[in-house]
Coordinates of C-alpha atoms and ligand atoms in Angstrom, one line a residue:
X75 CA 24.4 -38.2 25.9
X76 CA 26.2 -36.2 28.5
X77 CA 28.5 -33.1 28.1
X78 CA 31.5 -32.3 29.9
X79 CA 33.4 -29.3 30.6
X80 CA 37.0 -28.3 29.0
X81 CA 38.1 -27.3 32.7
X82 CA 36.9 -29.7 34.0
X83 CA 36.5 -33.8 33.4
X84 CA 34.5 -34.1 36.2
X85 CA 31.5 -32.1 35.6
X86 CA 28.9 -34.3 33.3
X87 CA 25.7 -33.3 32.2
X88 CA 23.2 -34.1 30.2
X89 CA 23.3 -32.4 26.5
X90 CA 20.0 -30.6 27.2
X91 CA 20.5 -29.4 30.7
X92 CA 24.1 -28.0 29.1
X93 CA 21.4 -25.8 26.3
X94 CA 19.8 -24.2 29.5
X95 CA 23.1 -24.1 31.0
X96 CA 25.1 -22.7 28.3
X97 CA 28.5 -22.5 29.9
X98 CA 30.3 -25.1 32.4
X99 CA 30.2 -24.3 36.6
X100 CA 34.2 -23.6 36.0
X101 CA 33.6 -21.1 32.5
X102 CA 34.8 -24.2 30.4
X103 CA 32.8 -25.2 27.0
X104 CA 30.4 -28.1 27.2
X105 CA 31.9 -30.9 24.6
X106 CA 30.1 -34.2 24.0
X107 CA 31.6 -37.2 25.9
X108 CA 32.2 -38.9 23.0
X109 CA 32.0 -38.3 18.9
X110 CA 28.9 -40.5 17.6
X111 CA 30.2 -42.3 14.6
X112 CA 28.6 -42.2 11.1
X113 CA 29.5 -45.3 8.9
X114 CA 29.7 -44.6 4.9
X115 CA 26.2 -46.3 4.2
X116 CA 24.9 -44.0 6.3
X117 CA 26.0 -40.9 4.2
X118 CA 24.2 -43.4 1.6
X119 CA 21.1 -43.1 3.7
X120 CA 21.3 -39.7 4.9
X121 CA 21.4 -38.4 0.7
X122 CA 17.9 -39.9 0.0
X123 CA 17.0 -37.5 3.0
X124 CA 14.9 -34.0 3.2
X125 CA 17.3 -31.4 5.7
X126 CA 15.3 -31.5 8.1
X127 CA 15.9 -35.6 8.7
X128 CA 19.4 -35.1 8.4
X129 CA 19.5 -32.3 10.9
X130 CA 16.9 -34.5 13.4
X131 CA 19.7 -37.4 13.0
X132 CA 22.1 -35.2 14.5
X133 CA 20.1 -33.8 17.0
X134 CA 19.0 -37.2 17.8
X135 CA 22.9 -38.5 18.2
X136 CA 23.7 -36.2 21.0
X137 CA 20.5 -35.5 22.7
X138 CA 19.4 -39.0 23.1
X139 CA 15.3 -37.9 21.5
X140 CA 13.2 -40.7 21.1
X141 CA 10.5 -41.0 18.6
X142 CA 9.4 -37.6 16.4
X143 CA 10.8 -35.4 19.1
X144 CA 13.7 -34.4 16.9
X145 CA 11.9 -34.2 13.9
X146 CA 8.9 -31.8 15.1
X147 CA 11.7 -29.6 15.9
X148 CA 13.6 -29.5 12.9
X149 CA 11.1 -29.4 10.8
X150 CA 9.5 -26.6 12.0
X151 CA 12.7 -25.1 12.2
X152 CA 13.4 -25.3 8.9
X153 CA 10.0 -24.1 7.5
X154 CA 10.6 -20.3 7.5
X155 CA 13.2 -20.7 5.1
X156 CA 13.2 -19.5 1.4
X157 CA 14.3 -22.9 -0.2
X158 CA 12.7 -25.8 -0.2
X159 CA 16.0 -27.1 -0.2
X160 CA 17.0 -25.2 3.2
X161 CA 20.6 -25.8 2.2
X162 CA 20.8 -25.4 -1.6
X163 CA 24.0 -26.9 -3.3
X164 CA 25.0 -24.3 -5.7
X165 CA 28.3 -25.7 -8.3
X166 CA 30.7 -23.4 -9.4
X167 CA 33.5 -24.1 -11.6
X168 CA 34.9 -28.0 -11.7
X169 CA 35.3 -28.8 -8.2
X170 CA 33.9 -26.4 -6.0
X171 CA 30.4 -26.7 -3.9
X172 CA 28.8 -23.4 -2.0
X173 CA 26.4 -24.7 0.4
X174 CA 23.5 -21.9 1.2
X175 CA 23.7 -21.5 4.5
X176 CA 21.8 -17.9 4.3
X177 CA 17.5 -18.8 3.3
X178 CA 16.8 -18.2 6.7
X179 CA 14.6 -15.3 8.4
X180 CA 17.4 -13.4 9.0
X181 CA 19.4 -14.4 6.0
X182 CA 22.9 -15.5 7.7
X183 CA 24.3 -18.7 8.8
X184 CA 23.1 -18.3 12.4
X185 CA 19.4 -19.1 11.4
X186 CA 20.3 -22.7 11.0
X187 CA 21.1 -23.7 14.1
X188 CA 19.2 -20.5 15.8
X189 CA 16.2 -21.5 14.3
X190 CA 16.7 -24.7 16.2
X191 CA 18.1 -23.2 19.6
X192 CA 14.8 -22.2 21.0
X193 CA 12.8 -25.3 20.4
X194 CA 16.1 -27.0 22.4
X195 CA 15.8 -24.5 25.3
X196 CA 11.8 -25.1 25.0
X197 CA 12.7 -28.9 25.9
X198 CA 15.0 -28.1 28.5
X199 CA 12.7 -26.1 30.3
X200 CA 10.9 -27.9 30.9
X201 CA 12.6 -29.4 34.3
X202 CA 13.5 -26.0 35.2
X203 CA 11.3 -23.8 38.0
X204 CA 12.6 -20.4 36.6
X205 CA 12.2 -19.0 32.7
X206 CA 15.0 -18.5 30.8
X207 CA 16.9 -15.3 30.3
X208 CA 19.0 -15.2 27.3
X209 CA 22.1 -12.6 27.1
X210 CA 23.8 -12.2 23.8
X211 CA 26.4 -10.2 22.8
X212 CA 26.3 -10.1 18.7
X213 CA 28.9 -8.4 15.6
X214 CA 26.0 -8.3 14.0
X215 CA 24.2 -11.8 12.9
X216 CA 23.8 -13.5 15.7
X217 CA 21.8 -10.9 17.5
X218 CA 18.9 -10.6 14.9
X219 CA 19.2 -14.6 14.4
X220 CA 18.4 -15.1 18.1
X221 CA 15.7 -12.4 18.5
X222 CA 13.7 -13.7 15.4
X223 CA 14.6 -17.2 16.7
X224 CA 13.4 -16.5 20.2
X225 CA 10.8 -13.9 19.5
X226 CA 7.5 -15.0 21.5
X227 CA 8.8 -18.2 22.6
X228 CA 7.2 -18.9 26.0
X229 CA 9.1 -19.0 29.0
X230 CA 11.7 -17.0 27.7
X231 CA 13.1 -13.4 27.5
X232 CA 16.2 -12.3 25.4
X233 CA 18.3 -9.2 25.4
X234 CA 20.8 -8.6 22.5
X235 CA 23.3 -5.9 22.9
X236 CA 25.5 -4.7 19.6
X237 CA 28.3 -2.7 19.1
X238 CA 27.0 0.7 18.4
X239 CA 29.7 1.2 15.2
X240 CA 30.2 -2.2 14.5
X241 CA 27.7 -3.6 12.5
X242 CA 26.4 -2.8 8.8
X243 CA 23.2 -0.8 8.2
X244 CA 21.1 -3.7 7.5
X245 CA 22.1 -5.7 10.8
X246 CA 21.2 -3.3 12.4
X247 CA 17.7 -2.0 11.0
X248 CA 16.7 -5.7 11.8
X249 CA 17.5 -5.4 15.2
X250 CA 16.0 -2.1 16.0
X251 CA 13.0 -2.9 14.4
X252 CA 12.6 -6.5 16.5
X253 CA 9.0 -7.7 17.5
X254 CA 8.0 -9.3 20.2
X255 CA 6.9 -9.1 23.9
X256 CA 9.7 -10.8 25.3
X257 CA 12.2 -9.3 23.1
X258 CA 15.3 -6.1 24.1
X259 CA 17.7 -4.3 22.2
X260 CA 20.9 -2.5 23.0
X261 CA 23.3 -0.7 21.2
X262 CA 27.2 -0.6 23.4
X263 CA 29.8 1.8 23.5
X264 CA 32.8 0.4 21.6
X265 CA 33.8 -2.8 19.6
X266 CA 32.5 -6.4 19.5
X267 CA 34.9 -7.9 21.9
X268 CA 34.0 -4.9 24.6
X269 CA 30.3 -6.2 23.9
X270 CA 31.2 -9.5 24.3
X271 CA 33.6 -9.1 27.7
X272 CA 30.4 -7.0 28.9
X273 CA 27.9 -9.7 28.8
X274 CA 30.4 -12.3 29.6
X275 CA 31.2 -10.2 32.8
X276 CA 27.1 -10.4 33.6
X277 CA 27.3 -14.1 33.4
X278 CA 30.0 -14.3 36.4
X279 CA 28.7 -11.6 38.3
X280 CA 27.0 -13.5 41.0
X281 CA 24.8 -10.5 42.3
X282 CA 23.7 -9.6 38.8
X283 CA 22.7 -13.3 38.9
X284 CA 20.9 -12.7 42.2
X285 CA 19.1 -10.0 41.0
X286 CA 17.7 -12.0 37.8
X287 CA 16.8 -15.0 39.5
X288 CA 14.3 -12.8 42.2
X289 CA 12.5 -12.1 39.3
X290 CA 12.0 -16.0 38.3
X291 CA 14.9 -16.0 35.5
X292 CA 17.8 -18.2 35.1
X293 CA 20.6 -16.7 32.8
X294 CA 21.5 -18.6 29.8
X295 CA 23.4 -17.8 26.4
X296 CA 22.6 -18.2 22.6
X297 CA 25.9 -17.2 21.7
X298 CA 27.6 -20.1 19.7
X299 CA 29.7 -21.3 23.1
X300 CA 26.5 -22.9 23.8
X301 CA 26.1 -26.6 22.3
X302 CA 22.9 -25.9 21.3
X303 CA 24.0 -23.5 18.7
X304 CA 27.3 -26.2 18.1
X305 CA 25.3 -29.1 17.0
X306 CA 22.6 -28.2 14.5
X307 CA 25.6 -26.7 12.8
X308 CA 27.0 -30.1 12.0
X309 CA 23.9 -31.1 10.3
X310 CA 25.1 -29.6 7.2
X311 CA 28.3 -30.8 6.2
X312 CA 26.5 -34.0 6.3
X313 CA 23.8 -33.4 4.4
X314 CA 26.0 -31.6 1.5
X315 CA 28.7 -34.9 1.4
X316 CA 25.6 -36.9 1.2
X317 CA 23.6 -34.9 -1.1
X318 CA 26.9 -34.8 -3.4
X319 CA 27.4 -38.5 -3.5
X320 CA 23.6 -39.2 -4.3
X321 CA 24.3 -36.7 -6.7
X322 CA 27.7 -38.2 -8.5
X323 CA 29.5 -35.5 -7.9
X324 CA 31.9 -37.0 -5.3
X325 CA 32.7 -40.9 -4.7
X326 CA 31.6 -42.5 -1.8
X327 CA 34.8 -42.2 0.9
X328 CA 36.3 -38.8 -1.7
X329 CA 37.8 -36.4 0.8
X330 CA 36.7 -32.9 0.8
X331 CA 38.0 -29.7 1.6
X332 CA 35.6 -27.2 3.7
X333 CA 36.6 -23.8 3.5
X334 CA 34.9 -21.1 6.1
X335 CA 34.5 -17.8 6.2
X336 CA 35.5 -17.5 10.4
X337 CA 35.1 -15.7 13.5
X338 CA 34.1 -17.3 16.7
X339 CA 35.2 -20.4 15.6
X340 CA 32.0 -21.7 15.7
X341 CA 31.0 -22.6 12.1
X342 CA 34.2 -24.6 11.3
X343 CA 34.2 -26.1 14.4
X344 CA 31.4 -28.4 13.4
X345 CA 32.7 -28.8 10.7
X346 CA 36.0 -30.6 12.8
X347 CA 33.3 -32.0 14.5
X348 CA 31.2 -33.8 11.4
X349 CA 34.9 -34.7 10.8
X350 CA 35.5 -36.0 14.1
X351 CA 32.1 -38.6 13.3
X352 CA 33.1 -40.4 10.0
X353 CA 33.1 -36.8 7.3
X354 CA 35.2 -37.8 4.8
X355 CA 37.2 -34.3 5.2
X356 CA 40.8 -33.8 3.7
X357 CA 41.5 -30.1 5.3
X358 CA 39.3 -27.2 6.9
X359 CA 40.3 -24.0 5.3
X360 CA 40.0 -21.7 8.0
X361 CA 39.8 -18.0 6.3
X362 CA 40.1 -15.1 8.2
X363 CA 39.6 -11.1 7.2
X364 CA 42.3 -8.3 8.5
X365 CA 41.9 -9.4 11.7
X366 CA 43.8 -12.1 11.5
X367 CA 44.3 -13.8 15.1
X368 CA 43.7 -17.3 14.1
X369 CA 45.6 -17.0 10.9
X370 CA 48.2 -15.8 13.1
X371 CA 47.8 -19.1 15.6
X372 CA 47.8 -21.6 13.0
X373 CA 50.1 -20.5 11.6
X374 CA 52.7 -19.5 14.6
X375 CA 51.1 -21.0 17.5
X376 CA 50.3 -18.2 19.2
X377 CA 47.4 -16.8 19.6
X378 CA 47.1 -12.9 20.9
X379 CA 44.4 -10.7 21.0
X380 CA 47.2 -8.2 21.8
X381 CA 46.3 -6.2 18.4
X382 CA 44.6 -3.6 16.8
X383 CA 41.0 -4.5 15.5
X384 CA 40.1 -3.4 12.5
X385 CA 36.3 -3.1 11.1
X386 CA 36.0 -4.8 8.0
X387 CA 33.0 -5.1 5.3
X388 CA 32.4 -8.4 6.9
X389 CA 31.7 -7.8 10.3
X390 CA 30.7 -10.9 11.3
X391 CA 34.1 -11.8 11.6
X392 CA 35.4 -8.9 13.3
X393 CA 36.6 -10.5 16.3
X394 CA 39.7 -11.1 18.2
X395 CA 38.9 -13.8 20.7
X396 CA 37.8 -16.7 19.0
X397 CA 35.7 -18.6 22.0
X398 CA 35.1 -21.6 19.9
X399 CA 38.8 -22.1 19.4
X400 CA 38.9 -23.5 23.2
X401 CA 37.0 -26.8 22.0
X402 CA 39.5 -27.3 19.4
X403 CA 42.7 -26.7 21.9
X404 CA 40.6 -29.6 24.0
X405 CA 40.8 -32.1 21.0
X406 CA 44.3 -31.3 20.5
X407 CA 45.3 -32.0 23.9
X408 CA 44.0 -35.4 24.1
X409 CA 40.6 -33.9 26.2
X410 CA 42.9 -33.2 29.4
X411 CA 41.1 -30.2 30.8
X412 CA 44.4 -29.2 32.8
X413 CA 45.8 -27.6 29.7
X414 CA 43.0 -26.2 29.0
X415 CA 42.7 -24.4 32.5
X416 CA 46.4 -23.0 32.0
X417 CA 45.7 -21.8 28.7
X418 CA 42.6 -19.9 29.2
X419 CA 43.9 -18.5 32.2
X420 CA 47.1 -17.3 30.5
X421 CA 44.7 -15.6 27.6
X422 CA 42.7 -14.3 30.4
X423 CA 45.8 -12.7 32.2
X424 CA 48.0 -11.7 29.5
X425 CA 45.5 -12.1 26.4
X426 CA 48.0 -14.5 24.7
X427 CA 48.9 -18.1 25.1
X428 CA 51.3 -20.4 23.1
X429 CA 51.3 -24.3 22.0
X430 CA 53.7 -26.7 21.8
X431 CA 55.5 -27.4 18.6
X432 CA 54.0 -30.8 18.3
X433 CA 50.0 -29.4 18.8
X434 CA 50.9 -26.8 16.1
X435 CA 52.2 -29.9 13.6
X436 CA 48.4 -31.7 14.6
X437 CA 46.4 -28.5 13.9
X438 CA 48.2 -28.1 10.4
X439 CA 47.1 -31.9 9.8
X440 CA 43.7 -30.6 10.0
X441 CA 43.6 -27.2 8.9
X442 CA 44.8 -24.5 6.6
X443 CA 44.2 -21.0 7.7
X444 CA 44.7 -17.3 5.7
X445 CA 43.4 -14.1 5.4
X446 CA 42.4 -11.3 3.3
X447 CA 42.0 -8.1 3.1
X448 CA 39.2 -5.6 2.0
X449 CA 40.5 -4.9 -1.7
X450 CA 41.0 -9.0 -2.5
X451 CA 37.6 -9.4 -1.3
X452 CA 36.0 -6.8 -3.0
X453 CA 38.1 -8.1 -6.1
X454 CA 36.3 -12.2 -5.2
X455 CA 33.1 -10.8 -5.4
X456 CA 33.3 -9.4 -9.0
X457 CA 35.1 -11.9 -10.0
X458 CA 32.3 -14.3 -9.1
X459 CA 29.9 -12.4 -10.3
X460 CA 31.8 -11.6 -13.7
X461 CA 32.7 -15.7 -14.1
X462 CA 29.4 -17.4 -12.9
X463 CA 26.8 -14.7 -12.4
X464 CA 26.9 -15.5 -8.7
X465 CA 26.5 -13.0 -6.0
X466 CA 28.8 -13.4 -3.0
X467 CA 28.8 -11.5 0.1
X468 CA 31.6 -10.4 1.8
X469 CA 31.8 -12.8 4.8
X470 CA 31.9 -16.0 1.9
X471 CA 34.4 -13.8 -0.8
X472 CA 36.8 -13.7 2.4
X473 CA 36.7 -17.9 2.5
X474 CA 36.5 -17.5 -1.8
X475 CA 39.8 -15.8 -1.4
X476 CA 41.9 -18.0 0.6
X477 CA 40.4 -20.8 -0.7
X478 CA 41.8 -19.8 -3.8
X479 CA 44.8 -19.0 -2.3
X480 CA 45.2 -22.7 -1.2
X481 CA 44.8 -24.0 -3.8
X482 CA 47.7 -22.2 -5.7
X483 CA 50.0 -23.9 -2.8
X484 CA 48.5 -26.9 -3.8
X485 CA 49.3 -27.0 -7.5
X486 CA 47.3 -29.4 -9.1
X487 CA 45.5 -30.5 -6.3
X488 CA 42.1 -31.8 -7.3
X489 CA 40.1 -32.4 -4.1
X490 CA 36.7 -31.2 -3.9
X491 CA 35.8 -28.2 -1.9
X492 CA 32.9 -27.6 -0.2
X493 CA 32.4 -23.6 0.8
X494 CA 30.2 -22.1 3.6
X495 CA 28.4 -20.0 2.1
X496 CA 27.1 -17.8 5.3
X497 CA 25.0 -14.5 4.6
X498 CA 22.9 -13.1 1.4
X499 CA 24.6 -10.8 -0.5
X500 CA 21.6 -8.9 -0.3
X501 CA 22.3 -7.9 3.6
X502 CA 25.8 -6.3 2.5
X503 CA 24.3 -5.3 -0.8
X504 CA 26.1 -1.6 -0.2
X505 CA 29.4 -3.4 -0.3
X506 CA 28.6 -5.9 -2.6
X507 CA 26.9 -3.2 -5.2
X508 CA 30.2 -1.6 -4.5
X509 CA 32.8 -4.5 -5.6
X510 CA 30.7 -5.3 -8.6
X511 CA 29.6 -1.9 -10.2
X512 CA 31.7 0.7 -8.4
X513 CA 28.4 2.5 -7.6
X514 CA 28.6 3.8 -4.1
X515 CA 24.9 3.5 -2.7
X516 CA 24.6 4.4 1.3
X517 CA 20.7 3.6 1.3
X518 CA 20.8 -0.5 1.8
X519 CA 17.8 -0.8 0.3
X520 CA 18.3 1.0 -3.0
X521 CA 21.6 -0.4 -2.9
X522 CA 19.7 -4.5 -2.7
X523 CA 16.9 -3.4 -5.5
X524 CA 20.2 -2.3 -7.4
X525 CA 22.4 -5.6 -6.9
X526 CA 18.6 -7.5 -7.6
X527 CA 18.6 -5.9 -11.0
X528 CA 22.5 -6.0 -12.2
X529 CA 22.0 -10.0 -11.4
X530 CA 18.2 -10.6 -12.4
X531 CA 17.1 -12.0 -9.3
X532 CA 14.3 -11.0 -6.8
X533 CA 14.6 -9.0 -3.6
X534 CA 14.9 -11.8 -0.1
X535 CA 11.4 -11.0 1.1
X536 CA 12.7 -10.5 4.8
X537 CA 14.5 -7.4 3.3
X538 CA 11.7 -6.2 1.6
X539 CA 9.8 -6.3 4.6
X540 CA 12.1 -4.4 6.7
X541 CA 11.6 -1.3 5.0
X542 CA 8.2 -0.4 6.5
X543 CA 8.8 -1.7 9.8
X544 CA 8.7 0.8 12.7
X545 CA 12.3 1.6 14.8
X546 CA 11.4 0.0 18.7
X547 CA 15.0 0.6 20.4
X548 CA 16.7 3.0 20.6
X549 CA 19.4 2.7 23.7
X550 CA 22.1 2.6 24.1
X551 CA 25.0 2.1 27.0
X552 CA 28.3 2.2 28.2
X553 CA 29.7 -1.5 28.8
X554 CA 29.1 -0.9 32.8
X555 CA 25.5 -0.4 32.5
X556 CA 24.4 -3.6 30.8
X557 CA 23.1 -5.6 34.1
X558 CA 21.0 -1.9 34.7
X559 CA 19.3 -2.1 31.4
X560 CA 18.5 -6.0 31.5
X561 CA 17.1 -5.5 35.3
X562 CA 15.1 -2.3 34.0
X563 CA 13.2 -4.5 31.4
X564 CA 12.7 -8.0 33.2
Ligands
PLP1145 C1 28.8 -15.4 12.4 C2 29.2 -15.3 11.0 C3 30.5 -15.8 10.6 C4 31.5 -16.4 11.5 O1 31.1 -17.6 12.0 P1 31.7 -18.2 13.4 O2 30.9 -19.4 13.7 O3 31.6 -17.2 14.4 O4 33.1 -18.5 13.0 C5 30.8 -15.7 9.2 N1 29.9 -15.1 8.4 C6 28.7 -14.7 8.7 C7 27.8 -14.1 7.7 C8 28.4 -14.7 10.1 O5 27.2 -14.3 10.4

């Protein structure tokens, strides 16, 4: 299938030059021409399936692979993980569904489509001269997702810059301690969004570019703008619909509620999109933590990163420009990429924009959003932990919370709710020890053996591992300096 840009209608590609490619020639998002549909007896199908079929389905849909070419990749993919399952259905309560999105390497969300990413960009390479030189900016998950996921891959280099006081201990231990030959670290000066803006800035800077593709490099993303990251992620709503009809839980054709724990906008987007090809999906809870920009747009219909940004115990979702949110706006205005071109440049210029009151009445059709704050989460995660004997972290307490919260305004509102589930407790286990025990434990890893033994579960073995591994970066720049540092270690 091709892709085309949000700015612009007339720039169509196909789906796997768009992975190499990551953003459009006029900085809009790559979107698939069309949704692919999925008919009810094929949820029927896709619930006698192994993930790794489901996922190759969906892979297969937009890219167009023929024969085993999907499946080689998604089941390799999909090996490293801890389940068998690779997305384990966990039940809690009468109605509500946590999908495990976190038995990857790195033990977040961004493993499952990260995992999958470089096998795409592998492909794509293919018809390329240069190598690839992936830039990512990360608040934490994404960076260690893409350097495990990229780490040795031929052909490619990556560099991962993070904010330097704006991830959790254990984020960034896994960073600093990254293998590989092809692999860089970078701590920056300031927040996520400065990180961001930085790298972003390298991406148009058309000297930088110059510079990098001298030494035989094309530039290309793994942050989740890029549809390689998009689409894996809608594997998964799929697979737990299907799974939960197989399973009697939910009628064939039952509407769902998906509630995520957000930042980019990345996560629940493919979730709009699973909805967008045949999901049987009721409303996308949208949940939000202090920072509370998209809360704040779904709610008002503007959206401003004019605001103070607050670092939260889930830093993942510390963020106050939501990229993924530009897809969205592009559904919403019937796909013409002229709104889209004044809207992004008003955010650009005046870091707000505003939509009509009759967008704002389609977005609520589709979506709940709120928020909360630290204490409430802290409060979700004992809860959990006190009802079920389930260990939450605080990125999927946040989505807990407001799903909860939603379901108050609904009354007696019976719909099941599927939650996104998106990091191990065991990476926040500080905070998590915290909300459960009131223990304050600063050393992450007495903190996880801690957490292990209040619930009677083992250690992750990717955490155990990382406490005998050896520190390998240690730099760190201002945002200016970014392009120096890449260039330094091509
Ligand atoms: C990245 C991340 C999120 C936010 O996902 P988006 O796709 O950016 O909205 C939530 N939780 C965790 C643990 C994450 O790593």
């Amino acid at each position: 299938m091709n892709l085309i840009s949000t700015r612009n209608s007339g720039e169509s590609i196909p789906a796997i030059a768009a992975v190499l490619k990551g953003i459009a020639s006029d900085g809009g998002l790559f979107v698939p021409e069309v949704f692919p549909i999925i008919t009810l007896d094929m949820f029927t199908e896709l619930g006698k399936m192994p993930y790794y079929k489901v996922a190759a389905r969906v892979l297969s849909a937009f890219f167009g692979f023929q024969d085993d070419t999907a499946e080689d990749m998604t089941r390799s993919a999909y090996a490293r993980f801890d389940d068998r399952e690779v997305v384990p259905i966990q039940k809690l309560g009468e109605k509500e569904y946590v999908i495990e999105l976190f038995h990857g390497p790195t033990l977040a969300f961004k493993d499952m489509a990260l995992q999958v990413l470089p096998r795409l960009m592998e492909r794509a390479l293919q018809n390329s001269e240069q190598d690839a030189l992936i830039l990512t900016a990360t608040s934490g998950d994404t960076g260690k997702a893409a350097l495990e996921g990229f780490c040795d891959v031929p052909r490619t280099r990556i560099a991962t810059f993070y904010p330097e006081d704006g991830v959790a201990q254990m984020q960034k231990l896994q960073m600093v301690t990254q293998e590989g030959e092809n692999t860089y670290v970078c701590a920056v000066k300031g927040n996520f969004d400065d990180a961001q803006t930085a790298v972003k800035r390298l991406f148009a800077d058309p000297a930088f570019g110059e510079e990098v593709a001298k030494k035989g490099y094309t530039l290309s993303s793994a942050n989740s703008i890029n549809f390689g990251r998009l689409c894996p992620q809608i594997a998964y709503y799929l697979y737990a619909y299907a799974r939960l009809v197989a399973a009697g839980e939910i009628r064939l054709g039952e509407e769902v509620n998906i509630a995520v724990p957000t930042g980019n906008f990345g996560n629940i987007l493919a979730a709009y999109y699973a909805k967008r090809m045949g999901l049987p999906v009721e409303r996308l809870i949208c949940a939000s933590n202090k920072n509370t920009v998209l809360t704040d747009f779904f709610e008002g219909g503007v959206y401003s990163a004019n605001r103070e940004f607050y670092k939260t115990m889930s830093p993942s979702m510390d963020i106050l420009i939501s990229s993924n949110l530009e897809r969205l706006l592009f559904e919403l205005y019937d796909r013409n990429p002229r709104y889209i071109q004044e809207i992004m440049e008003e955010l650009n210029e005046n870091g707000r924009f505003t939509v009509d009151s009759n967008i704002k009445v389609r977005m609520s059709r589709d979506f709940y959003a709120g928020f909360t704050d630290e204490y409430p989460t802290m409060r979700t995660i004992k809860k959990m932990f006190d009802q079920y004997g389930y260990l939450m972290d605080p990125h999927t307490a946040v989505a807990q919370h407001v799903y909860e919260e939603y379901n108050k305004l609904m009354g007696a509102d019976d719909t099941p709710t599927i939650l996104a589930a998106t990091a191990s407790p065991f990476k926040f286990a500080e905070d998590v020890l915290f909300s459960i025990s009131k223990e304050r434990v600063d050393d992450p890893f007495l903190a996880a053996q801690k957490l292990a033994g209040l619930a009677g579960v083992g250690i992750p073995d990717a955490i155990g591992k990382l406490a005998h591994k050896k520190q390998r970066f240690s730099d760190v720049a201002s945002a200016g300096e970014l392009g120096g540092k890449v260039l330094e270690n091509l």
